[in-house]
PDB file of C-alpha atoms in Angstrom:
ATOM      1  CA  MET U  24      39.106  82.724  39.626  1.00 56.00           C
ATOM      2  CA  ASP U  25      41.949  80.240  39.933  1.00 74.00           C
ATOM      3  CA  ASP U  26      44.978  81.067  42.078  1.00 80.00           C
ATOM      4  CA  LEU U  27      47.989  80.222  39.903  1.00 85.00           C
ATOM      5  CA  SER U  28      50.634  81.983  42.000  1.00 83.00           C
ATOM      6  CA  ARG U  29      52.190  78.649  43.077  1.00 83.00           C
ATOM      7  CA  PHE U  30      52.790  77.510  39.497  1.00 86.00           C
ATOM      8  CA  CYS U  31      55.412  78.330  36.902  1.00 86.00           C
ATOM      9  CA  CYS U  32      56.041  77.385  33.275  1.00 87.00           C
ATOM     10  CA  GLN U  33      57.491  73.873  32.935  1.00 86.00           C
ATOM     11  CA  ASN U  34      58.970  74.435  29.474  1.00 86.00           C
ATOM     12  CA  ALA U  35      62.764  74.749  29.886  1.00 86.00           C
ATOM     13  CA  ALA U  36      63.030  76.806  26.674  1.00 90.00           C
ATOM     14  CA  CYS U  37      60.571  79.448  27.929  1.00 88.00           C
ATOM     15  CA  ALA U  38      61.739  82.885  29.118  1.00 88.00           C
ATOM     16  CA  ALA U  39      59.366  82.556  32.101  1.00 86.00           C
ATOM     17  CA  TYR U  40      60.570  79.048  33.045  1.00 87.00           C
ATOM     18  CA  GLY U  41      60.585  78.565  36.819  1.00 81.00           C
ATOM     19  CA  LYS U  42      59.224  82.048  37.590  1.00 85.00           C
ATOM     20  CA  ARG U  43      56.221  81.931  39.877  1.00 83.00           C
ATOM     21  CA  SER U  44      53.522  84.618  39.854  1.00 82.00           C
ATOM     22  CA  ALA U  45      54.740  85.927  36.494  1.00 81.00           C
ATOM     23  CA  GLY U  46      51.172  86.360  35.210  1.00 83.00           C
ATOM     24  CA  ASN U  47      51.858  84.226  32.157  1.00 87.00           C
ATOM     25  CA  LEU U  48      49.716  81.203  33.096  1.00 90.00           C
ATOM     26  CA  THR U  49      46.032  80.636  32.494  1.00 88.00           C
ATOM     27  CA  VAL U  50      43.766  77.599  32.825  1.00 90.00           C
ATOM     28  CA  CYS U  51      42.897  76.347  29.349  1.00 90.00           C
ATOM     29  CA  MET U  52      40.908  73.267  30.406  1.00 91.00           C
ATOM     30  CA  ARG U  53      40.028  70.908  33.237  1.00 91.00           C
ATOM     31  CA  TYR U  54      40.401  67.151  33.056  1.00 87.00           C
ATOM     32  CA  GLY U  55      40.399  63.973  35.100  1.00 81.00           C
ATOM     33  CA  LYS U  56      37.814  62.534  37.412  1.00 81.00           C
ATOM     34  CA  ASP U  57      35.285  65.233  38.355  1.00 84.00           C
ATOM     35  CA  LYS U  58      37.328  67.721  36.267  1.00 87.00           C
ATOM     36  CA  ARG U  59      39.522  68.529  39.297  1.00 85.00           C
ATOM     37  CA  LEU U  60      42.861  68.804  37.497  1.00 86.00           C
ATOM     38  CA  ARG U  61      43.814  71.854  35.467  1.00 90.00           C
ATOM     39  CA  ARG U  62      45.758  72.079  32.224  1.00 92.00           C
ATOM     40  CA  LEU U  63      47.750  75.294  32.244  1.00 91.00           C
ATOM     41  CA  TYR U  64      48.683  77.453  29.256  1.00 93.00           C
ATOM     42  CA  CYS U  65      51.773  79.677  29.162  1.00 91.00           C
ATOM     43  CA  ARG U  66      51.195  82.911  27.243  1.00 91.00           C
ATOM     44  CA  THR U  67      54.946  83.387  26.785  1.00 90.00           C
ATOM     45  CA  CYS U  68      55.874  80.140  25.008  1.00 92.00           C
ATOM     46  CA  HIS U  69      52.352  78.832  24.201  1.00 90.00           C
ATOM     47  CA  ALA U  70      53.035  75.504  25.961  1.00 90.00           C
ATOM     48  CA  ARG U  71      50.334  73.480  27.666  1.00 91.00           C
ATOM     49  CA  PHE U  72      51.019  71.269  30.676  1.00 90.00           C
ATOM     50  CA  SER U  73      49.332  69.692  33.665  1.00 87.00           C
ATOM     51  CA  GLU U  74      49.373  71.451  37.019  1.00 86.00           C
ATOM     52  CA  ARG U  75      50.958  68.239  38.354  1.00 84.00           C
ATOM     53  CA  LYS U  76      53.864  68.232  35.902  1.00 85.00           C
ATOM     54  CA  GLY U  77      57.151  68.177  37.779  1.00 78.00           C
ATOM     55  CA  THR U  78      55.622  66.577  40.885  1.00 80.00           C
ATOM     56  CA  PRO U  79      55.433  62.948  42.057  1.00 80.00           C
ATOM     57  CA  LEU U  80      51.686  63.031  41.367  1.00 82.00           C
ATOM     58  CA  PHE U  81      52.168  63.551  37.609  1.00 83.00           C
ATOM     59  CA  GLN U  82      50.510  60.621  35.779  1.00 81.00           C
ATOM     60  CA  ALA U  83      49.778  58.901  39.105  1.00 81.00           C
ATOM     61  CA  ARG U  84      47.442  55.940  38.878  1.00 82.00           C
ATOM     62  CA  LEU U  85      46.837  55.676  42.614  1.00 87.00           C
ATOM     63  CA  PRO U  86      44.340  57.936  44.361  1.00 87.00           C
ATOM     64  CA  GLU U  87      45.937  61.121  45.661  1.00 85.00           C
ATOM     65  CA  ALA U  88      45.299  60.138  49.288  1.00 90.00           C
ATOM     66  CA  LYS U  89      47.209  56.862  48.880  1.00 92.00           C
ATOM     67  CA  VAL U  90      50.189  58.579  47.258  1.00 91.00           C
ATOM     68  CA  GLU U  91      50.262  61.112  50.092  1.00 91.00           C
ATOM     69  CA  ALA U  92      50.067  58.288  52.651  1.00 93.00           C
ATOM     70  CA  VAL U  93      52.961  56.464  50.961  1.00 93.00           C
ATOM     71  CA  LEU U  94      55.109  59.600  50.960  1.00 90.00           C
ATOM     72  CA  ALA U  95      54.178  60.441  54.544  1.00 92.00           C
ATOM     73  CA  HIS U  96      55.259  56.984  55.739  1.00 93.00           C
ATOM     74  CA  ILE U  97      58.512  57.183  53.789  1.00 89.00           C
ATOM     75  CA  GLY U  98      59.118  60.653  55.200  1.00 87.00           C
ATOM     76  CA  GLU U  99      58.696  59.303  58.705  1.00 89.00           C
ATOM     77  CA  GLY U 100      61.365  56.700  58.076  1.00 89.00           C
ATOM     78  CA  CYS U 101      59.241  53.591  57.499  1.00 90.00           C
ATOM     79  CA  GLY U 102      60.749  50.984  55.237  1.00 91.00           C
ATOM     80  CA  VAL U 103      59.475  50.154  51.777  1.00 92.00           C
ATOM     81  CA  ARG U 104      57.873  46.841  52.742  1.00 95.00           C
ATOM     82  CA  LYS U 105      56.330  48.187  55.929  1.00 94.00           C
ATOM     83  CA  THR U 106      54.895  51.182  54.057  1.00 94.00           C
ATOM     84  CA  GLY U 107      53.465  48.861  51.409  1.00 94.00           C
ATOM     85  CA  ARG U 108      51.727  46.784  54.077  1.00 94.00           C
ATOM     86  CA  LEU U 109      50.379  49.816  55.961  1.00 94.00           C
ATOM     87  CA  VAL U 110      49.033  51.622  52.906  1.00 93.00           C
ATOM     88  CA  GLY U 111      47.957  48.514  51.008  1.00 94.00           C
ATOM     89  CA  VAL U 112      50.123  48.832  47.900  1.00 93.00           C
ATOM     90  CA  ASN U 113      52.932  46.791  46.398  1.00 93.00           C
ATOM     91  CA  ARG U 114      56.454  47.485  47.706  1.00 93.00           C
ATOM     92  CA  GLU U 115      57.610  48.268  44.178  1.00 93.00           C
ATOM     93  CA  THR U 116      54.954  50.986  43.994  1.00 92.00           C
ATOM     94  CA  VAL U 117      56.341  52.468  47.212  1.00 92.00           C
ATOM     95  CA  ALA U 118      59.869  52.363  45.792  1.00 91.00           C
ATOM     96  CA  ARG U 119      58.738  54.027  42.550  1.00 90.00           C
ATOM     97  CA  TYR U 120      57.038  56.916  44.365  1.00 89.00           C
ATOM     98  CA  SER U 121      60.059  57.302  46.662  1.00 89.00           C
ATOM     99  CA  ILE U 122      62.339  57.632  43.646  1.00 88.00           C
ATOM    100  CA  LEU U 123      59.958  60.142  42.045  1.00 87.00           C
ATOM    101  CA  ALA U 124      59.646  62.216  45.227  1.00 86.00           C
ATOM    102  CA  GLY U 125      63.367  62.297  46.068  1.00 84.00           C
ATOM    103  CA  PRO U 126      64.574  64.930  43.578  1.00 82.00           C
ATOM    104  CA  HIS U 127      61.409  66.965  44.114  1.00 77.00           C
ATOM    105  CA  ALA U 128      61.974  67.011  47.887  1.00 79.00           C
ATOM    106  CA  GLN U 129      65.629  67.938  47.380  1.00 82.00           C
ATOM    107  CA  ALA U 130      64.705  70.874  45.142  1.00 79.00           C
ATOM    108  CA  LEU U 131      62.047  72.045  47.597  1.00 76.00           C
ATOM    109  CA  HIS U 132      64.515  71.860  50.468  1.00 79.00           C
ATOM    110  CA  ALA U 133      67.092  73.872  48.518  1.00 83.00           C
ATOM    111  CA  GLU U 134      64.463  76.509  47.720  1.00 77.00           C
ATOM    112  CA  LEU U 135      63.320  76.785  51.327  1.00 79.00           C
ATOM    113  CA  VAL U 136      66.878  77.005  52.633  1.00 81.00           C
ATOM    114  CA  ALA U 137      67.658  79.764  50.129  1.00 77.00           C
ATOM    115  CA  PHE U 138      64.880  81.911  51.626  1.00 73.00           C
ATOM    116  CA  SER U 139      65.596  81.159  55.286  1.00 69.00           C
ATOM    117  CA  PRO U 140      67.197  83.929  57.340  1.00 72.00           C
ATOM    118  CA  PRO U 141      70.902  83.539  58.142  1.00 69.00           C
ATOM    119  CA  ASP U 142      71.801  82.078  61.523  1.00 66.00           C
ATOM    120  CA  THR U 143      73.568  84.772  63.532  1.00 66.00           C
ATOM    121  CA  ARG U 144      73.397  83.085  66.926  1.00 66.00           C
ATOM    122  CA  GLY U 145      77.045  82.003  66.816  1.00 63.00           C
ATOM    123  CA  ALA U 146      78.334  85.547  66.259  1.00 60.00           C
ATOM    124  CA  VAL U 147      76.129  86.960  69.018  1.00 58.00           C
ATOM    125  CA  ARG U 148      77.181  84.253  71.459  1.00 58.00           C
ATOM    126  CA  ARG U 149      80.879  84.902  70.771  1.00 59.00           C
ATOM    127  CA  LYS U 150      80.386  88.647  71.088  1.00 58.00           C
ATOM    128  CA  MET U 151      78.679  88.279  74.467  1.00 58.00           C
ATOM    129  CA  GLY U 152      81.246  85.772  75.707  1.00 60.00           C
ATOM    130  CA  LEU U 153      78.728  83.042  76.442  1.00 56.00           C
ATOM    131  CA  ARG U 154      81.002  80.245  75.317  1.00 56.00           C
ATOM    132  CA  GLY U 155      83.404  80.708  78.221  1.00 55.00           C
ATOM    133  CA  GLN U 156      80.560  80.744  80.753  1.00 56.00           C
ATOM    134  CA  GLU U 157      79.126  77.540  79.319  1.00 56.00           C
ATOM    135  CA  ARG U 158      82.515  75.818  79.621  1.00 53.00           C
ATOM    136  CA  LYS U 159      82.815  76.835  83.256  1.00 56.00           C
ATOM    137  CA  ALA U 160      79.304  75.530  83.954  1.00 57.00           C
ATOM    138  CA  LEU U 161      80.147  72.203  82.295  1.00 55.00           C
ATOM    139  CA  ARG U 162      83.366  71.764  84.330  1.00 57.00           C
ATOM    140  CA  SER U 163      81.611  72.377  87.670  1.00 55.00           C
TER     141      SER U 163
END
């Protein structure tokens, strides 16, 4: 049985659009090399789409490992040309995947920040009076 809890409908007109674990998705077929990729079917809007739709890997021509290596180097702060040399791809390919991954990374960051617990350290520190003690320690 396929675990589809990470996926959601990609059809913007669907009532279940963006809702994960809604129980509306099924695997209608497998495709690609070795039939590794899944085509998903939404029972709500009857749309079919790739499991990679909405990700930088959608319609990727490079092997998955190379795309991940490119994005890992970019994430570490390597330049476009340096990443191209290290991974063995053209610099324009690196730039294209960087542009594709940017909005996806921004959306992921926003989602993760929305679920992170609030930072209450500042209120606790003020309540306990630690700020004054730290100032005295810095002056000494």
